[in-house]
mmCIF file of C-alpha atoms in Angstrom:
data_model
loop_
_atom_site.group_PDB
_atom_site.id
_atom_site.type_symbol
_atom_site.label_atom_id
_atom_site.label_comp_id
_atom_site.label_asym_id
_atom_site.label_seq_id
_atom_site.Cartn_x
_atom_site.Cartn_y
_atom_site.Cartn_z
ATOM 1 C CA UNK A 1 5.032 18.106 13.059
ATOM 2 C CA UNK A 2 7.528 16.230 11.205
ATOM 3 C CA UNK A 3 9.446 17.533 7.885
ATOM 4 C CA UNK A 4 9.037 14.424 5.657
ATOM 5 C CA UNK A 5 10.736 14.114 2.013
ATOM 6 C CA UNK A 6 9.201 11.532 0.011
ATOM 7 C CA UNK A 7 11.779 10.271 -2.838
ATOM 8 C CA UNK A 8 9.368 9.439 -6.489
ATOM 9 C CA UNK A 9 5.771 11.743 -7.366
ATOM 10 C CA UNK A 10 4.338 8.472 -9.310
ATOM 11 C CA UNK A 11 1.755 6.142 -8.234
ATOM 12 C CA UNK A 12 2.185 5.794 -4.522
ATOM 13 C CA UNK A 13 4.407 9.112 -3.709
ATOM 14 C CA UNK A 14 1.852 11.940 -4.153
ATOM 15 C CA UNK A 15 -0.634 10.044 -2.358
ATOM 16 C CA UNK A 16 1.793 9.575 0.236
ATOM 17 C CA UNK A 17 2.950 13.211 0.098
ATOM 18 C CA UNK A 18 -1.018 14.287 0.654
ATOM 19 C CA UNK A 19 -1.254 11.007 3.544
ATOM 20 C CA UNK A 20 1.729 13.154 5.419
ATOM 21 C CA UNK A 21 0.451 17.147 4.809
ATOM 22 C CA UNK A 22 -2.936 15.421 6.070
ATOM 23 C CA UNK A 23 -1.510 13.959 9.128
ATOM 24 C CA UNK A 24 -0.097 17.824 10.020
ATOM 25 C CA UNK A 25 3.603 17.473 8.621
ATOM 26 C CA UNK A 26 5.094 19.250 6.084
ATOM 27 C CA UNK A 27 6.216 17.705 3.182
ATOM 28 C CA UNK A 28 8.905 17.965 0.286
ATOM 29 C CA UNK A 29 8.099 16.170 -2.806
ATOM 30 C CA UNK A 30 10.493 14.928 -5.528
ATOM 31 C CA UNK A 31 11.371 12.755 -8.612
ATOM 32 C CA UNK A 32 13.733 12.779 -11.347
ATOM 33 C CA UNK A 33 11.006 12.881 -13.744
ATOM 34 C CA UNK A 34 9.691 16.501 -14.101
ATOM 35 C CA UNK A 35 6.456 15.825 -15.860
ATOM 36 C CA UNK A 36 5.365 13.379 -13.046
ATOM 37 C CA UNK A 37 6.606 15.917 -10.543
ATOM 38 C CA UNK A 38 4.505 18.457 -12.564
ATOM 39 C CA UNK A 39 1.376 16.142 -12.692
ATOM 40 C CA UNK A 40 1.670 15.640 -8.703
ATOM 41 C CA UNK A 41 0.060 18.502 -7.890
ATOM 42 C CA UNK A 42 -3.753 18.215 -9.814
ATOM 43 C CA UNK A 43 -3.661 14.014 -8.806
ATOM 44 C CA UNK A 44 -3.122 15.504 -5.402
ATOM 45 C CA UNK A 45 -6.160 17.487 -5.601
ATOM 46 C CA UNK A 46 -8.049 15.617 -7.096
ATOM 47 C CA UNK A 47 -7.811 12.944 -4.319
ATOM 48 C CA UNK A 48 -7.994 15.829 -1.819
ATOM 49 C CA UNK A 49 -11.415 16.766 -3.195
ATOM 50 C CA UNK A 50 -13.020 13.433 -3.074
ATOM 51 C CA UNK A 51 -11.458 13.130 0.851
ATOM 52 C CA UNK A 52 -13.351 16.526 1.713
ATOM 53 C CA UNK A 53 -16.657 15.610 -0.126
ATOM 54 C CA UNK A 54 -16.687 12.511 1.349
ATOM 55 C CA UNK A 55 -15.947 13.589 5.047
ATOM 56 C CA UNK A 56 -12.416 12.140 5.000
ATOM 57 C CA UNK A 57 -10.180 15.315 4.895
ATOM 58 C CA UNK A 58 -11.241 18.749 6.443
ATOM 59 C CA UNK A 59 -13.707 21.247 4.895
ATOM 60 C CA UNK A 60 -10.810 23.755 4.792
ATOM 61 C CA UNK A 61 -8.215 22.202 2.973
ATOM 62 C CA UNK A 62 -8.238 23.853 -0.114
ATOM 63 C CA UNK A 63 -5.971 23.320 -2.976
ATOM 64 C CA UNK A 64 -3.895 26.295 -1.578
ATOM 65 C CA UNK A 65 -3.561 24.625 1.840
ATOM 66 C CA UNK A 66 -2.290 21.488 0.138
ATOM 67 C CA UNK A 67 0.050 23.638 -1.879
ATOM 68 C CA UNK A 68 2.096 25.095 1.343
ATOM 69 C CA UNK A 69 2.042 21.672 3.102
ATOM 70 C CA UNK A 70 4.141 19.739 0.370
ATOM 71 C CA UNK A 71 6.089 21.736 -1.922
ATOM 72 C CA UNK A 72 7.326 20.425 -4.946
ATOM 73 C CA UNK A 73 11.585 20.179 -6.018
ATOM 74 C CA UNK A 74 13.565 18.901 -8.926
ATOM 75 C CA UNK A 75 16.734 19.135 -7.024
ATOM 76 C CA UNK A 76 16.979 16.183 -4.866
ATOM 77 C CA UNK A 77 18.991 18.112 -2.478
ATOM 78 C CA UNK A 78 16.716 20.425 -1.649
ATOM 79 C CA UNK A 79 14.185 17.831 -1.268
ATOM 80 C CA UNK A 80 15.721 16.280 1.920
ATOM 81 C CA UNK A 81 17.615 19.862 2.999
ATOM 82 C CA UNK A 82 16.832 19.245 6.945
ATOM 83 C CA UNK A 83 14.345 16.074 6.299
ATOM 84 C CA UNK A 84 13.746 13.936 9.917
ATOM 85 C CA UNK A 85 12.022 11.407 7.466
ATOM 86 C CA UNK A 86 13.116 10.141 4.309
ATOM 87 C CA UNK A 87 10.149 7.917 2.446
ATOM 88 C CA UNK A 88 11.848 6.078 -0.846
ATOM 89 C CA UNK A 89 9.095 5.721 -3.298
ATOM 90 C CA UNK A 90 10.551 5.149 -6.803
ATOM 91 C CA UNK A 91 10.882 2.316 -9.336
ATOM 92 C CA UNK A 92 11.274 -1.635 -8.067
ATOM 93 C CA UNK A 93 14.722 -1.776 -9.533
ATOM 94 C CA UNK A 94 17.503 -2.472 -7.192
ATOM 95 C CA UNK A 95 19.815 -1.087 -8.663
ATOM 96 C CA UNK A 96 17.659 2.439 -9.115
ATOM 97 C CA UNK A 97 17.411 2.861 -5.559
ATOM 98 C CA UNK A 98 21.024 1.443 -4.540
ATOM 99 C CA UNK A 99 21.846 4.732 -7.330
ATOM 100 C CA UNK A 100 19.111 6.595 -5.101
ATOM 101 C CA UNK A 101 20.428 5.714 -1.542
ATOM 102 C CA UNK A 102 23.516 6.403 -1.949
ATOM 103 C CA UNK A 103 22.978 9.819 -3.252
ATOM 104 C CA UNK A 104 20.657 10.213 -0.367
ATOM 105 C CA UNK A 105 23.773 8.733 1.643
ATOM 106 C CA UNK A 106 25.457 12.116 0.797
ATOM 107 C CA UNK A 107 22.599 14.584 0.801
ATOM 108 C CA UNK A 108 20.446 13.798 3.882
ATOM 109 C CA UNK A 109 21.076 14.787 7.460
ATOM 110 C CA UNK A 110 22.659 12.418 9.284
ATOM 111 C CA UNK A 111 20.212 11.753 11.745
ATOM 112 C CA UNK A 112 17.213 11.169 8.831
ATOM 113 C CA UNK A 113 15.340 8.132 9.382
ATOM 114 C CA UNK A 114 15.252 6.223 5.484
ATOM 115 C CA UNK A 115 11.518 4.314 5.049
ATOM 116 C CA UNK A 116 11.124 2.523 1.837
ATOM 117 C CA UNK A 117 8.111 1.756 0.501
ATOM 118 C CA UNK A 118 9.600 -1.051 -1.207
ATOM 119 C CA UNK A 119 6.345 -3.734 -2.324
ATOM 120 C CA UNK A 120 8.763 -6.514 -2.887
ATOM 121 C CA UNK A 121 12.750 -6.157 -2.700
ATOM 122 C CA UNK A 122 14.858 -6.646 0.430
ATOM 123 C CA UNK A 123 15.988 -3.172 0.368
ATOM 124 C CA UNK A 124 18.916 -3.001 3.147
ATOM 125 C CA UNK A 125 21.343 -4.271 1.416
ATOM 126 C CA UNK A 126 20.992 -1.537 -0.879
ATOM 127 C CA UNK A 127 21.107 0.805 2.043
ATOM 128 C CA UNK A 128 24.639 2.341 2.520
ATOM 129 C CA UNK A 129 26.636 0.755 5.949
ATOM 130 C CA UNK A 130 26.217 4.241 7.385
ATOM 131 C CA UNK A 131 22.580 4.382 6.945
ATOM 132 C CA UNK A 132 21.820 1.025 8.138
ATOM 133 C CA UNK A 133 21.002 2.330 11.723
ATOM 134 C CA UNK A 134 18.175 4.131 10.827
ATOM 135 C CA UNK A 135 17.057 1.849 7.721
ATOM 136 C CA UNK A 136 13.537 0.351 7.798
ATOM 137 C CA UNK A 137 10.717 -0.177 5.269
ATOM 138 C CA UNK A 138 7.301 1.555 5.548
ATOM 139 C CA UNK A 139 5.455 -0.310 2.867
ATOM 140 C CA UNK A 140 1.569 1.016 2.530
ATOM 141 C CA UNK A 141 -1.102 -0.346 -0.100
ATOM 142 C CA UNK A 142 -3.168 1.793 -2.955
ATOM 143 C CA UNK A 143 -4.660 4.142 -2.346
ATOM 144 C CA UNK A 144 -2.863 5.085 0.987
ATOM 145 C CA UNK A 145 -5.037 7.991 2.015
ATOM 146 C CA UNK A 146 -7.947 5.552 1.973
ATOM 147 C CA UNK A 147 -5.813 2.258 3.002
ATOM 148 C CA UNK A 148 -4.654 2.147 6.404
ATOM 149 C CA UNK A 149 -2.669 -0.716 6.610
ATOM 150 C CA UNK A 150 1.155 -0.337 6.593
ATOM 151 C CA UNK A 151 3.813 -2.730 6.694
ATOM 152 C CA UNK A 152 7.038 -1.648 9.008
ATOM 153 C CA UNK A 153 9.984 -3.828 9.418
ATOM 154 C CA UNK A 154 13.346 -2.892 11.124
ATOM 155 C CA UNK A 155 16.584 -3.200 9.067
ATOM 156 C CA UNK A 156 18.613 -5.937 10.709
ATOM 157 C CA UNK A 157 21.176 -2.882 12.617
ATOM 158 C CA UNK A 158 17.897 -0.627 12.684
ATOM 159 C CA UNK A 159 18.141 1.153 16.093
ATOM 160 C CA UNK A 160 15.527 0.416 18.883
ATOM 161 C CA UNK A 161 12.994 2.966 18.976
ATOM 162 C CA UNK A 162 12.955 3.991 15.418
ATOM 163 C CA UNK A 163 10.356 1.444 13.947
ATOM 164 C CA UNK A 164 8.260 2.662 16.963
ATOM 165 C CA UNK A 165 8.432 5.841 16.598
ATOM 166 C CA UNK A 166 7.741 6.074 13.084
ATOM 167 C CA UNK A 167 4.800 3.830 13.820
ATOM 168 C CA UNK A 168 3.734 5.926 16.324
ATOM 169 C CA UNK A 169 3.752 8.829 13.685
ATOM 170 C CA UNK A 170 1.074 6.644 11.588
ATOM 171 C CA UNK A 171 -1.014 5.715 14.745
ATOM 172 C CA UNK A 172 -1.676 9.347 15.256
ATOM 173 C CA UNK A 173 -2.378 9.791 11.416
ATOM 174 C CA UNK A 174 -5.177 7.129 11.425
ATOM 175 C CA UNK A 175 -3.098 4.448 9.798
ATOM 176 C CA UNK A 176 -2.839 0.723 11.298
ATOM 177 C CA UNK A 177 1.062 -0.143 11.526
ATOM 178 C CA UNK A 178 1.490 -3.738 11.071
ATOM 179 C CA UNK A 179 5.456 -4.804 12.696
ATOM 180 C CA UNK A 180 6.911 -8.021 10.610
ATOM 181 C CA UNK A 181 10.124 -8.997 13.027
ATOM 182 C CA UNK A 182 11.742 -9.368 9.806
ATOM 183 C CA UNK A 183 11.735 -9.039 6.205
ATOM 184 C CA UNK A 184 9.934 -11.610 3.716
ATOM 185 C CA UNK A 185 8.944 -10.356 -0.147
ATOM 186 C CA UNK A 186 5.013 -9.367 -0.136
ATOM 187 C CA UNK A 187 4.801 -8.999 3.430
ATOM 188 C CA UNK A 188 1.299 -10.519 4.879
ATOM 189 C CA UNK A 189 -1.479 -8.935 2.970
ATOM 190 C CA UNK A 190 0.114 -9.236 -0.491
ATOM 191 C CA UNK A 191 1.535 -12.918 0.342
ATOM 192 C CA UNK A 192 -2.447 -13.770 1.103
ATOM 193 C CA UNK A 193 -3.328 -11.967 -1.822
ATOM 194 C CA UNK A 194 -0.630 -13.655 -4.258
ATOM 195 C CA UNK A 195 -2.137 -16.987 -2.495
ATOM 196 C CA UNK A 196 -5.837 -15.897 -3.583
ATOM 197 C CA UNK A 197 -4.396 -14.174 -7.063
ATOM 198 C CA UNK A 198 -2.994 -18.040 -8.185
ATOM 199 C CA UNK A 199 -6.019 -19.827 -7.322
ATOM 200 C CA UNK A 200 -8.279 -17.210 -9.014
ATOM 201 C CA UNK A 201 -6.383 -16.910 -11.992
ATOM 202 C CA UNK A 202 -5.900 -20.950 -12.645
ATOM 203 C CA UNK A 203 -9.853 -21.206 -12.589
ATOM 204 C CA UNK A 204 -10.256 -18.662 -14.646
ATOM 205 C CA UNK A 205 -7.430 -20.128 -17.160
ATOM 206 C CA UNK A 206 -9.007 -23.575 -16.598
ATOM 207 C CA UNK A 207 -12.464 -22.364 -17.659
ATOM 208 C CA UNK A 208 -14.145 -23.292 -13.923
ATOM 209 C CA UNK A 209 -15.730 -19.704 -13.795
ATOM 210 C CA UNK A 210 -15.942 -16.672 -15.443
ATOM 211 C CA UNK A 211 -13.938 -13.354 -14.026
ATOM 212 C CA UNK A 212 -17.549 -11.943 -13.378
ATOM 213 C CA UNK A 213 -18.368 -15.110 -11.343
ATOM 214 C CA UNK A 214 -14.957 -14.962 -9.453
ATOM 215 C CA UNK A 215 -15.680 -11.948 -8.369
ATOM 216 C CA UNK A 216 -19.284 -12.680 -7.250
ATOM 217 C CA UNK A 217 -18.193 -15.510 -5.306
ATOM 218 C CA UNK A 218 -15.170 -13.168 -3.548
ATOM 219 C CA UNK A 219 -17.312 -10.039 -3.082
ATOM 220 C CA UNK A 220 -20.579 -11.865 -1.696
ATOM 221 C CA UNK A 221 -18.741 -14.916 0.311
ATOM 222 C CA UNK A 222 -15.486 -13.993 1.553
ATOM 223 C CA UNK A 223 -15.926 -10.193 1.341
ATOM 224 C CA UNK A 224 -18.528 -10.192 3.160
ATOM 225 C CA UNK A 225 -17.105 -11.787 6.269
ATOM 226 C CA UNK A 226 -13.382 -10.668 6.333
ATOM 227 C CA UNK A 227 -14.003 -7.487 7.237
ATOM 228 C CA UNK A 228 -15.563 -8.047 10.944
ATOM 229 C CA UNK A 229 -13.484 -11.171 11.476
ATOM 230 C CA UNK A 230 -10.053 -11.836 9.366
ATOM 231 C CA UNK A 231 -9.173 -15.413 9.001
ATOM 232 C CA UNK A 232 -8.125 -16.834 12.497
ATOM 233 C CA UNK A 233 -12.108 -15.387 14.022
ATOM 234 C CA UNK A 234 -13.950 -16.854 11.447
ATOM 235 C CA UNK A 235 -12.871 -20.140 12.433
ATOM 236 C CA UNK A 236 -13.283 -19.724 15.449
ATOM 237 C CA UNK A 237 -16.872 -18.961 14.933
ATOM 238 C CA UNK A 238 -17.110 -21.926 11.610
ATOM 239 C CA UNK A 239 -15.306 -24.335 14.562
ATOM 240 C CA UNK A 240 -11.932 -25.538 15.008
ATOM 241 C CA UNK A 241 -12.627 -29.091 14.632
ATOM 242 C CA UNK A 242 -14.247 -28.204 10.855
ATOM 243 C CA UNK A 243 -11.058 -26.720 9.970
ATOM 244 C CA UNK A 244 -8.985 -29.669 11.570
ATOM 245 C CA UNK A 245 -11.412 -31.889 9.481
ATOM 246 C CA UNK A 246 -11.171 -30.086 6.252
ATOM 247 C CA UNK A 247 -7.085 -30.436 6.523
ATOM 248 C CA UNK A 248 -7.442 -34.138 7.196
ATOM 249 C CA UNK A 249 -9.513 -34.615 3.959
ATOM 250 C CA UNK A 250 -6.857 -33.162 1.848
ATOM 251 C CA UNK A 251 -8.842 -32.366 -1.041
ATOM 252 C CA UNK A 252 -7.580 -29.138 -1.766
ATOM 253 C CA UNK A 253 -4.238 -28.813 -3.797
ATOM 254 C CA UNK A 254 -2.873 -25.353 -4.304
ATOM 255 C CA UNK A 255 -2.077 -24.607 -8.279
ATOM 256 C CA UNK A 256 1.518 -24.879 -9.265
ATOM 257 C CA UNK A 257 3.082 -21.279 -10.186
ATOM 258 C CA UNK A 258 3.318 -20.825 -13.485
ATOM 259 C CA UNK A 259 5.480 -17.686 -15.492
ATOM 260 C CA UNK A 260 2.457 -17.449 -17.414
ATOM 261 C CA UNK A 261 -1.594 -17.428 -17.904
ATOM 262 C CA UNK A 262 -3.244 -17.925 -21.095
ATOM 263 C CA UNK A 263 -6.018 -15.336 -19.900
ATOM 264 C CA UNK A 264 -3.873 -12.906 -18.942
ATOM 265 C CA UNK A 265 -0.876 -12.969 -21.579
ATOM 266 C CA UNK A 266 -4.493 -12.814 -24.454
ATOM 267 C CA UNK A 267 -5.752 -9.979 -22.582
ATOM 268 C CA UNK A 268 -2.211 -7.737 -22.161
ATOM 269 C CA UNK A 269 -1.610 -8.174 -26.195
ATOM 270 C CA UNK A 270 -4.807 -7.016 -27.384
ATOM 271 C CA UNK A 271 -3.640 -3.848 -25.151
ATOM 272 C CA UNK A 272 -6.689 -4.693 -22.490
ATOM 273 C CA UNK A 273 -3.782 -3.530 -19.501
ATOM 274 C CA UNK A 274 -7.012 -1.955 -16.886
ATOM 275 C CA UNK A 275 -8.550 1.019 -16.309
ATOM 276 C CA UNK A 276 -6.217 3.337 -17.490
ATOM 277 C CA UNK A 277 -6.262 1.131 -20.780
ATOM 278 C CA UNK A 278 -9.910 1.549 -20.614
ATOM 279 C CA UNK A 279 -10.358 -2.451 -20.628
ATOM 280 C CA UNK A 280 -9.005 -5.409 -18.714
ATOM 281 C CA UNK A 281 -10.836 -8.387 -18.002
ATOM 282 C CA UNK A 282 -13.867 -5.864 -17.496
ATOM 283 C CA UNK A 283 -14.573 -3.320 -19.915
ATOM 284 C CA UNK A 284 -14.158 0.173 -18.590
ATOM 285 C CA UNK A 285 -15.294 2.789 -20.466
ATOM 286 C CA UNK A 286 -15.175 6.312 -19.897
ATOM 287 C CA UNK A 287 -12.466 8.586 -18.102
ATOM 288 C CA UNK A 288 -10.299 6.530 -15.989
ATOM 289 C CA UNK A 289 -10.070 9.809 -13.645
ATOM 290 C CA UNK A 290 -13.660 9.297 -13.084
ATOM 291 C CA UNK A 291 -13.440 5.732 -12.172
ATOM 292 C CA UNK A 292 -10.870 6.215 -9.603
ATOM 293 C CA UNK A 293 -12.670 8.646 -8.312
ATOM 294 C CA UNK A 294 -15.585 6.321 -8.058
ATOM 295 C CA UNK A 295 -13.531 4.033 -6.333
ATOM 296 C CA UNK A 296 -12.450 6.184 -4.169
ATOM 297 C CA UNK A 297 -16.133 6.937 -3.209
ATOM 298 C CA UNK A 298 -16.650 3.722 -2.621
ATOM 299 C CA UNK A 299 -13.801 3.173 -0.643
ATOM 300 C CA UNK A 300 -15.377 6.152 2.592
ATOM 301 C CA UNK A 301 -18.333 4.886 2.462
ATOM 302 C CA UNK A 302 -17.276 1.690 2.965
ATOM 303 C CA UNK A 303 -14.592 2.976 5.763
ATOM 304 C CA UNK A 304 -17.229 5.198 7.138
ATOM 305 C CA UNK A 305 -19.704 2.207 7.596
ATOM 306 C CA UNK A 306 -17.230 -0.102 8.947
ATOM 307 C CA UNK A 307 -16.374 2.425 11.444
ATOM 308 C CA UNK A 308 -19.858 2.219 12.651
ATOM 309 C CA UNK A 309 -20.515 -1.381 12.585
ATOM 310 C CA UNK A 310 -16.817 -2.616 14.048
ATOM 311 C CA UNK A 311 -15.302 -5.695 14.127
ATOM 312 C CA UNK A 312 -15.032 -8.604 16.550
ATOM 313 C CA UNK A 313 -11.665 -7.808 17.475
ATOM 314 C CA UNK A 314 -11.354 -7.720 21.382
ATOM 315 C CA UNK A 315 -15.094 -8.740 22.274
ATOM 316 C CA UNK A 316 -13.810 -11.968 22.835
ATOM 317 C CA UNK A 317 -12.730 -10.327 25.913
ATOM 318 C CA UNK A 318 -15.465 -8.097 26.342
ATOM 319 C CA UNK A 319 -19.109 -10.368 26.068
#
């Protein structure tokens, strides 16, 4: 059991604050906002409910259970008082978390491993010189008690054995560490899905398709076949020569990045933002509570069934 402080209560740090107290550790939860420190808590339920209904969690966490295993602070300092990990969770603003790290340069043990969940920023140069040892990034995807991919790169004096062992941490918490040899912004799964977002978004701005029919053609094509085989299997199976073919014919230019989409800029100033907004480019009506919660229902049965069908990873080997 690990103590673990995790730095920022929005979005991505109480879900990673209940991802840690679920994995047996106990966990000190911060942010220099007090009402989203104060709103941790219930989110942090909430989610831990839908994990027991659904199987995900065990029958016996209760909301006082989660209560003992992550504590809530205001002061910073108490937050990492004796912390072996430190997981940096706040605001994509350089400059926020250069302000954060080097208070944390002060306040946290010396031997405290710093993670940061960063989804887009080289962080180590941020990182104070004294740090830099046991600096690496621990990037994980929404929501992260559901989502087991996570991203873990060294910092470039990062000791050896601390990516390991912190990856060794998530192994034994379910999760699937994915080690990058080095930094690049995005990372694999968000570079492939910044790759899919351009294309998707230039025929919808282009009038090709409608969102609905994007969608459709993503969730009963690709979807459908991803999951069991990634990219690199599925061509093995469509046939290397088709793919070697398909280059040749060069009909398939990538859009050019643009700052903007007509679709998009329309639908973010008539206040259509998503869910939480209640519209996006779907309507969504109804408490947005309820449709996360949906999703995350979704999301374990999904998990649940792909645990029982598998993939084709390693029968290559095997048939």
């Amino acid at each position: 059991m690990a103590r673990v402080a995790v730095i920022g209560a929005g979005t991505m740090g109480h879900a990673l604050a209940l991802v840690f107290a679920l994995g047996g550790h106990r966990v000190r939860l911060t942010d220099s906002n007090p009402a989203t420190l104060a709103r941790a808590q219930g989110l942090m339920e909430t989610a831990l409910a839908t994990l027991v209904a659904g199987g995900e969690a065990p029958a016996d966490w209760t909301s006082g259970h989660l209560a003992q295993a992550v504590t809530r602070h205001e002061s910073l300092a108490e937050a990492v008082d004796g912390a072996e990990l430190i997981v940096e969770a706040i605001i994509e603003v350089p400059e926020a978390k250069r302000a954060l790290y080097e208070q944390l340069d002060k306040l946290a043990p010396a031997e405290a491993i710093f993670a940061s969940n960063t989804s887009h920023l080289d962080v180590f140069p941020l990182i104070p010189a004294a740090r830099q040892r046991k600096a690496m990034i621990a990037h994980w995807y929404t929501p992260p008690y559901l989502v087991d991919l996570v991203d873990v790169i060294p910092g470039p004096e990062c000791e050896a054995g601390v990516v390991e062992g912190v990856s060794d941490m998530l192994r034994a918490m379910g999760k699937q560490p994915i080690g990058l040899k080095k930094f690049v912004p995005g990372y694999v799964a968000n570079r492939i899905q910044a790759a899919i977002g351009l294309e998707v978004q230039a025929l919808l701005d282009e009038g090709v398709a409608s969102a609905e029919e994007i969608d459709a053609a993503i969730i009963h094509g690709l979807a459908l076949r991803l999951p069991i085989l990634g990219f690199y299997a599925k061509a093995d199976f469509t046939g290397l020569a088709l793919m070697q073919a398909v280059k040749r014919n060069n009909s398939y230019a990538p859009p050019e990045p643009t700052p903007n989409s007509p679709v998009l800029d329309r639908l973010v100033a008539e206040g259509r933002t998503g869910v939480l907004a209640g519209a996006g480019y779907y309507d969504w009506p109804g408490d947005p509570a309820a449709l996360f919660e949906a999703r995350d229902k979704k999301l374990i049965a999904l998990k649940q069934a792909m645990r029982e069908i598998g993939t084709m990873a390693g029968m290559e080997r095997k048939l």
